Coordinates of C-alpha atoms in Angstrom, one line a residue:
M1 CA -24.7 8.3 -20.1
L2 CA -24.4 6.0 -17.6
S3 CA -22.9 3.7 -19.4
Q4 CA -20.5 5.1 -21.0
L5 CA -19.4 6.6 -17.1
L6 CA -19.2 3.2 -16.1
L7 CA -16.7 2.2 -19.6
F8 CA -14.9 5.3 -19.1
F9 CA -14.4 4.5 -15.1
G10 CA -13.3 1.4 -15.9
F11 CA -10.7 2.0 -18.9
F12 CA -9.6 4.5 -15.9
G13 CA -9.3 2.0 -13.4
L14 CA -7.9 -0.6 -15.5
V15 CA -4.5 2.3 -16.3
L16 CA -4.2 4.1 -13.0
V17 CA -4.0 0.3 -11.4
A18 CA -1.9 -0.5 -13.9
V19 CA 0.4 1.9 -13.1
F20 CA 0.8 2.2 -9.4
W21 CA 0.8 -1.7 -9.6
I22 CA 4.2 -1.5 -11.9
S23 CA 5.7 1.0 -9.8
R24 CA 5.0 -1.2 -6.5
A25 CA 5.7 -4.6 -8.0
V26 CA 9.1 -3.1 -9.1
R27 CA 10.2 -2.6 -5.4
L28 CA 8.5 -5.9 -4.6
F29 CA 10.3 -7.7 -7.3
D30 CA 13.4 -6.3 -5.9
R31 CA 13.1 -7.4 -2.9
L32 CA 11.4 -10.8 -3.0
I33 CA 13.6 -12.0 -6.1
A34 CA 16.5 -11.0 -4.5
D35 CA 16.5 -12.9 -0.9
G36 CA 15.7 -16.0 -2.4
Q37 CA 12.0 -15.9 -2.6
S38 CA 9.9 -17.3 -6.4
T39 CA 8.2 -15.8 -8.7
L40 CA 4.9 -17.3 -7.3
V41 CA 5.5 -15.7 -3.9
F42 CA 5.6 -12.7 -5.6
L43 CA 3.0 -13.2 -7.6
E44 CA 1.0 -13.8 -4.0
F45 CA 2.0 -10.7 -2.6
T46 CA 1.4 -8.1 -6.0
A47 CA -2.0 -9.9 -5.8
L48 CA -2.6 -9.3 -2.2
G49 CA -1.5 -5.6 -2.7
L50 CA -4.2 -5.7 -5.4
P51 CA -7.0 -4.4 -3.3
R52 CA -5.4 -1.7 -1.5
I53 CA -4.1 -0.3 -5.2
I54 CA -7.8 -0.2 -6.3
L55 CA -8.9 1.6 -3.3
L56 CA -6.5 4.3 -3.6
V57 CA -7.4 4.5 -7.4
L58 CA -10.9 4.4 -7.8
P59 CA -11.8 8.1 -6.6
L60 CA -9.5 9.1 -9.4
A61 CA -10.8 7.0 -11.9
S62 CA -14.3 8.4 -10.9
F63 CA -13.2 11.8 -11.7
A64 CA -11.9 11.2 -14.9
A65 CA -14.8 9.3 -15.7
A66 CA -17.1 12.2 -15.1
V67 CA -14.8 14.9 -17.1
Y68 CA -13.7 12.8 -20.2
V69 CA -17.5 11.8 -20.8
T70 CA -19.0 15.1 -19.7
N71 CA -16.3 17.0 -22.2
R72 CA -16.7 14.5 -24.9
L73 CA -20.8 14.8 -24.5
R74 CA -20.3 18.6 -25.0
N75 CA -17.9 18.9 -28.0
E76 CA -20.4 16.6 -29.3
S77 CA -23.4 19.3 -28.9
E78 CA -24.9 16.4 -26.7
L79 CA -25.2 18.4 -23.8
T80 CA -26.0 21.6 -25.6
V81 CA -28.9 19.5 -27.0
M82 CA -30.2 18.7 -23.9
Q83 CA -29.9 21.6 -22.2
A84 CA -32.1 23.5 -25.1
T85 CA -34.4 21.2 -24.7
G86 CA -35.4 22.6 -20.9
S87 CA -33.0 19.5 -18.9
S88 CA -31.3 21.7 -16.2
P89 CA -28.0 20.6 -14.7
W90 CA -29.5 19.2 -11.6
R91 CA -31.3 16.9 -14.1
L92 CA -28.4 16.4 -16.1
M93 CA -26.5 15.1 -12.8
R94 CA -28.7 12.2 -12.3
P95 CA -27.0 9.6 -14.5
V96 CA -23.5 10.9 -12.8
F97 CA -25.1 10.4 -9.3
A98 CA -26.2 7.2 -10.1
F99 CA -22.8 6.7 -11.2
S100 CA -21.0 8.2 -8.0
V101 CA -23.1 5.5 -6.1
I102 CA -22.3 2.7 -7.5
V103 CA -18.5 3.8 -7.1
A104 CA -19.3 4.6 -3.9
T105 CA -20.7 0.8 -2.9
A106 CA -17.5 -0.3 -4.6
V107 CA -15.0 1.5 -2.5
A108 CA -16.8 0.8 1.0
I109 CA -16.6 -2.9 -0.2
L110 CA -13.2 -2.9 -0.7
G111 CA -12.2 -0.6 2.3
H112 CA -14.5 -1.9 5.0
Q113 CA -14.2 -6.1 4.0
L114 CA -11.4 -6.4 1.4
V115 CA -8.9 -4.8 1.5
P116 CA -8.3 -5.6 5.3
T117 CA -8.9 -9.1 4.6
A118 CA -6.2 -9.2 2.0
M119 CA -3.9 -7.1 4.3
E120 CA -3.8 -9.6 7.4
R121 CA -3.4 -12.3 4.6
L122 CA -0.6 -10.2 3.5
Q123 CA 0.5 -10.0 7.2
I124 CA 0.4 -13.9 8.0
R125 CA 2.7 -14.0 4.4
E126 CA 5.5 -11.8 5.1
N127 CA 5.5 -13.4 8.7
E128 CA 6.3 -17.2 6.7
V129 CA 8.7 -15.3 4.5
S130 CA 10.8 -13.6 7.6
Q131 CA 10.8 -17.3 9.3
D132 CA 12.7 -18.7 5.8
A133 CA 16.3 -18.2 7.1
T134 CA 17.9 -19.5 3.9
A135 CA 16.1 -16.9 1.8
R136 CA 16.4 -14.3 4.1
F137 CA 20.1 -13.9 5.5
L138 CA 21.8 -16.2 2.8
T139 CA 22.9 -15.3 -0.9
E140 CA 25.1 -16.8 -3.5
G141 CA 28.1 -15.1 -3.3
T142 CA 27.8 -12.3 -1.4
F143 CA 29.2 -11.6 2.2
V144 CA 26.1 -11.3 5.1
H145 CA 26.1 -10.1 8.3
P146 CA 23.4 -11.9 10.1
S147 CA 24.2 -10.7 14.0
E148 CA 27.2 -8.2 15.1
G149 CA 30.3 -9.2 14.8
V150 CA 29.0 -12.5 12.8
T151 CA 30.0 -12.4 8.8
L152 CA 28.4 -15.5 6.5
Y153 CA 29.8 -16.4 3.0
T154 CA 28.2 -19.4 0.9
R155 CA 29.7 -19.6 -3.0
E156 CA 26.6 -21.4 -3.7
I157 CA 22.9 -23.1 -3.0
D158 CA 21.6 -25.8 -3.9
E159 CA 18.4 -26.6 -5.2
D160 CA 18.0 -29.0 -2.4
G161 CA 19.7 -26.1 0.3
V162 CA 22.9 -27.8 0.6
L163 CA 25.1 -24.7 1.1
K164 CA 28.6 -25.0 -1.0
D165 CA 31.9 -23.7 0.0
V166 CA 30.7 -21.7 3.5
F167 CA 32.7 -19.4 5.4
L168 CA 31.8 -18.6 8.8
S169 CA 33.3 -15.8 11.1
D170 CA 32.1 -15.2 14.8
R171 CA 33.7 -12.3 16.4
R172 CA 31.8 -12.1 19.1
N173 CA 34.2 -12.3 21.3
R174 CA 36.7 -9.4 21.9
T175 CA 39.1 -11.9 23.6
S176 CA 38.9 -15.3 21.0
R177 CA 37.9 -14.9 17.2
I178 CA 36.8 -17.7 15.1
I179 CA 36.7 -18.5 11.5
Y180 CA 35.0 -21.5 10.2
T181 CA 35.7 -22.9 6.3
A182 CA 33.5 -26.2 5.5
A183 CA 33.2 -27.5 1.9
D184 CA 29.4 -28.1 2.4
A185 CA 27.0 -27.1 5.0
Y186 CA 23.0 -27.8 6.1
I187 CA 20.7 -25.4 7.9
V188 CA 18.9 -27.8 10.4
R189 CA 15.9 -26.9 12.3
D190 CA 14.8 -28.8 15.5
G191 CA 12.1 -27.4 17.1
S192 CA 12.4 -23.5 17.7
A193 CA 16.4 -24.4 17.3
L194 CA 17.9 -23.3 14.2
S195 CA 21.7 -24.8 13.7
L196 CA 24.2 -24.8 10.7
L197 CA 25.7 -27.7 10.1
M198 CA 29.2 -28.2 8.6
V199 CA 30.8 -30.8 6.9
D200 CA 34.3 -31.4 5.9
G201 CA 35.7 -28.7 7.4
L202 CA 38.5 -26.1 9.6
A203 CA 38.1 -24.2 12.4
Q204 CA 40.6 -21.2 13.3
R205 CA 40.6 -19.9 16.7
Y206 CA 42.7 -16.8 17.5
S207 CA 43.3 -15.6 20.8
S208 CA 44.2 -12.3 21.0
K209 CA 45.6 -13.0 25.1
D210 CA 48.7 -15.0 23.9
R211 CA 48.4 -14.3 19.8
R212 CA 47.9 -17.8 19.0
I213 CA 45.8 -19.4 16.1
A214 CA 44.8 -22.8 17.0
T215 CA 43.3 -25.2 14.0
S216 CA 41.0 -27.6 13.8
I217 CA 39.9 -30.4 11.2
F218 CA 37.0 -31.5 11.7
Q219 CA 34.2 -34.2 9.7
D220 CA 31.2 -32.6 11.1
F221 CA 30.2 -29.3 12.8
S222 CA 27.3 -28.3 14.5
Y223 CA 26.8 -24.1 15.1
D224 CA 23.6 -22.8 16.6
I225 CA 22.9 -19.7 14.3
S226 CA 18.9 -19.5 16.4
N227 CA 19.7 -16.1 18.2
M228 CA 20.8 -15.0 14.7
L229 CA 18.4 -15.8 12.1
N230 CA 15.0 -16.1 14.0
R231 CA 13.6 -12.6 13.1
Q232 CA 10.8 -12.2 16.1
T233 CA 7.5 -11.5 14.0
D234 CA 4.9 -8.9 14.1
T235 CA 2.5 -11.3 15.8
S236 CA -0.2 -8.4 16.4
R237 CA -3.0 -7.3 14.3
R238 CA -2.6 -4.4 12.6
I239 CA -6.0 -2.1 12.4
R240 CA -5.3 -2.2 8.6
T241 CA -6.3 -5.6 9.2
V242 CA -9.1 -5.7 11.0
P243 CA -12.7 -5.3 9.3
T244 CA -14.8 -2.6 10.0
W245 CA -17.7 -4.7 11.8
E246 CA -15.1 -5.6 14.0
I247 CA -13.8 -2.6 15.2
L248 CA -17.3 -1.4 15.6
T249 CA -18.0 -4.4 17.7
R250 CA -15.2 -4.9 19.6
W251 CA -13.7 -1.5 19.9
D252 CA -12.5 -1.9 23.8
D253 CA -10.0 -4.7 23.3
L254 CA -8.6 -3.5 20.0
P255 CA -5.9 -1.1 21.6
D256 CA -4.1 -4.1 23.3
E257 CA -5.0 -6.5 20.7
T258 CA -2.9 -4.6 17.9
E259 CA -0.9 -2.3 20.4
Q260 CA -2.3 1.0 18.6
S261 CA -3.4 4.2 20.3
V262 CA -7.3 4.8 20.6
G263 CA -6.4 7.6 18.1
F264 CA -5.3 5.9 15.4
I265 CA -8.0 3.2 15.2
T266 CA -10.5 6.3 15.5
E267 CA -8.8 8.0 12.4
E268 CA -8.9 4.6 10.7
L269 CA -12.2 3.8 11.2
H270 CA -13.1 7.8 10.1
A271 CA -11.0 7.2 7.2
R272 CA -12.9 4.2 5.8
I273 CA -16.2 5.5 6.7
A274 CA -15.5 8.9 4.9
Q275 CA -13.8 7.0 1.7
P276 CA -16.9 6.0 -0.6
F277 CA -18.5 9.3 0.2
F278 CA -15.2 11.0 -1.3
A279 CA -15.6 9.0 -4.3
M280 CA -18.9 10.4 -4.7
A281 CA -17.5 14.0 -4.2
T282 CA -14.7 13.6 -6.5
A283 CA -17.3 12.1 -9.5
L284 CA -19.8 15.0 -8.9
F285 CA -17.2 17.5 -9.1
G286 CA -15.7 16.3 -12.0
F287 CA -19.5 16.5 -14.1
A288 CA -19.6 19.8 -12.0
V289 CA -16.3 21.7 -13.5
L290 CA -17.0 20.8 -17.3
I291 CA -21.1 21.6 -17.2
S292 CA -20.5 24.9 -15.1
S293 CA -17.7 26.1 -17.6
G294 CA -18.7 28.0 -20.9
F295 CA -18.5 27.1 -24.2
T296 CA -14.8 27.9 -25.9
R297 CA -13.2 26.4 -29.2
F298 CA -9.8 26.1 -27.0
G299 CA -11.4 23.3 -25.4
S300 CA -11.7 22.9 -21.4
W301 CA -8.0 22.1 -20.6
R302 CA -7.6 24.6 -18.3
E303 CA -10.9 23.9 -16.0
I304 CA -10.0 20.4 -16.3
V305 CA -6.1 20.9 -14.7
A306 CA -7.4 23.2 -12.1
A307 CA -10.0 20.8 -10.9
F308 CA -7.2 18.0 -11.3
A309 CA -4.7 20.4 -9.2
L310 CA -7.6 20.7 -6.9
L311 CA -9.1 17.0 -6.2
L312 CA -5.2 16.0 -5.2
L313 CA -5.4 19.5 -2.8
L314 CA -8.3 17.6 -1.0
D315 CA -6.8 14.3 -1.4
S316 CA -3.2 15.5 0.3
L317 CA -6.0 17.3 2.4
R318 CA -7.1 13.9 3.8
A319 CA -3.4 12.8 4.4
A320 CA -2.5 16.0 6.6
L321 CA -5.8 15.3 9.0
S322 CA -4.8 11.7 10.0
D323 CA -2.0 13.2 12.6
P324 CA -4.7 15.5 14.5
I325 CA -6.9 12.8 14.7
R326 CA -4.7 10.1 15.8
D327 CA -3.5 12.9 18.4
T328 CA -6.6 14.2 19.3
P329 CA -9.3 11.1 18.8
E330 CA -12.0 13.8 20.1
M331 CA -11.2 15.7 16.3
W332 CA -12.6 12.8 14.3
P333 CA -14.7 15.1 12.1
L334 CA -11.8 16.7 10.7
A335 CA -12.0 13.2 8.6
Y336 CA -14.9 14.3 6.6
I337 CA -13.5 18.1 6.1
P338 CA -12.4 16.9 2.3
T339 CA -15.6 15.1 1.5
V340 CA -18.1 18.0 2.9
A341 CA -15.5 20.4 0.7
G342 CA -15.8 18.1 -2.7
F343 CA -19.8 18.1 -2.1
I344 CA -19.7 22.2 -1.7
L345 CA -17.8 22.4 -4.6
A346 CA -20.1 20.4 -6.8
F347 CA -23.1 22.0 -5.7
A348 CA -22.0 25.2 -5.7
L349 CA -20.6 24.7 -9.5
L350 CA -23.9 23.6 -10.5
G351 CA -26.0 26.2 -8.8
Y352 CA -24.0 28.6 -10.7
S353 CA -24.4 26.5 -14.3
S354 CA -28.4 26.3 -13.5
R355 CA -28.6 30.3 -12.9
P356 CA -25.2 32.3 -14.5
S357 CA -27.0 34.9 -15.3
R358 CA -28.0 36.0 -11.9
F359 CA -24.0 35.3 -10.7
R360 CA -23.2 37.8 -13.3
R361 CA -25.7 40.6 -11.9
R362 CA -24.1 40.6 -8.8
V363 CA -20.8 40.6 -9.8
H364 CA -21.1 43.5 -11.8
A365 CA -23.8 44.7 -8.9

């Protein structure tokens, strides 16, 4: 039974990861490729986002595996035979419990170390990509507005970075407006300064005071675009990029380093601690639902749908309780309510399935 649980856990996990990954990859592909990034950058970003996606789907995969395997064993009468030989639901739960411990261990490794490491690397790469002025602000055949009052257009960008047929309109000065056109242009970086070097072009200056246009032909002209194209990157660490051991050992320093409140850090810490136990609860709950439902020739789809809906409710409750914890760090025990509720439901159903006649007598009484 344990081997079947692990097998179908891998199958459902792979399917769910693929679904979530495709949904995220489509949006990421549109954003990166449209901004001029290469396919390798897209693949790197999607790979760095995979650990977080896997972390999110593992509880659902454990629930699906427990439900599927239990329902399959019951339909093939294997559970009936084991119960007829004297095996109680608590005894049958042992392989499911071992399976839940394995899943919880994987979730703990992901949540405490692998996901923060991947998120930190992703933040570094996002900052590096945001510094790529050509990819971020220049798009072939499109009028872009890198700054208020400035419009930039280029017909084509060569593989070596040469801008063809450049149009630049500067309307930041209300009394004087300038339009630059050039056959070729280059983006030149000198330290922190960034300039647009235009070659073989024309400058037209319009003065609103005397309503005159002055034109100048130039062979080369340098235009400072540092203030427009140099984005301020987020250099502060995010709490999601900090491993759990570092949160515990550097608690007093993190609010200043991450620029986030104590409540936000508290919620993140206890959410990571509770997540492996929530994955355990989902597996046990999926098994308990099937083992406690009576035999019917119509199948157990009603119980499965109801259990899945309840699981989604518990998962949404985790997100709903995060805001109160962030506002009031002393309310951190709220982070464990969905997990505790999952265990209570699982053990209550197992208790009912082990002595159903006692429960029925109480109901009739």
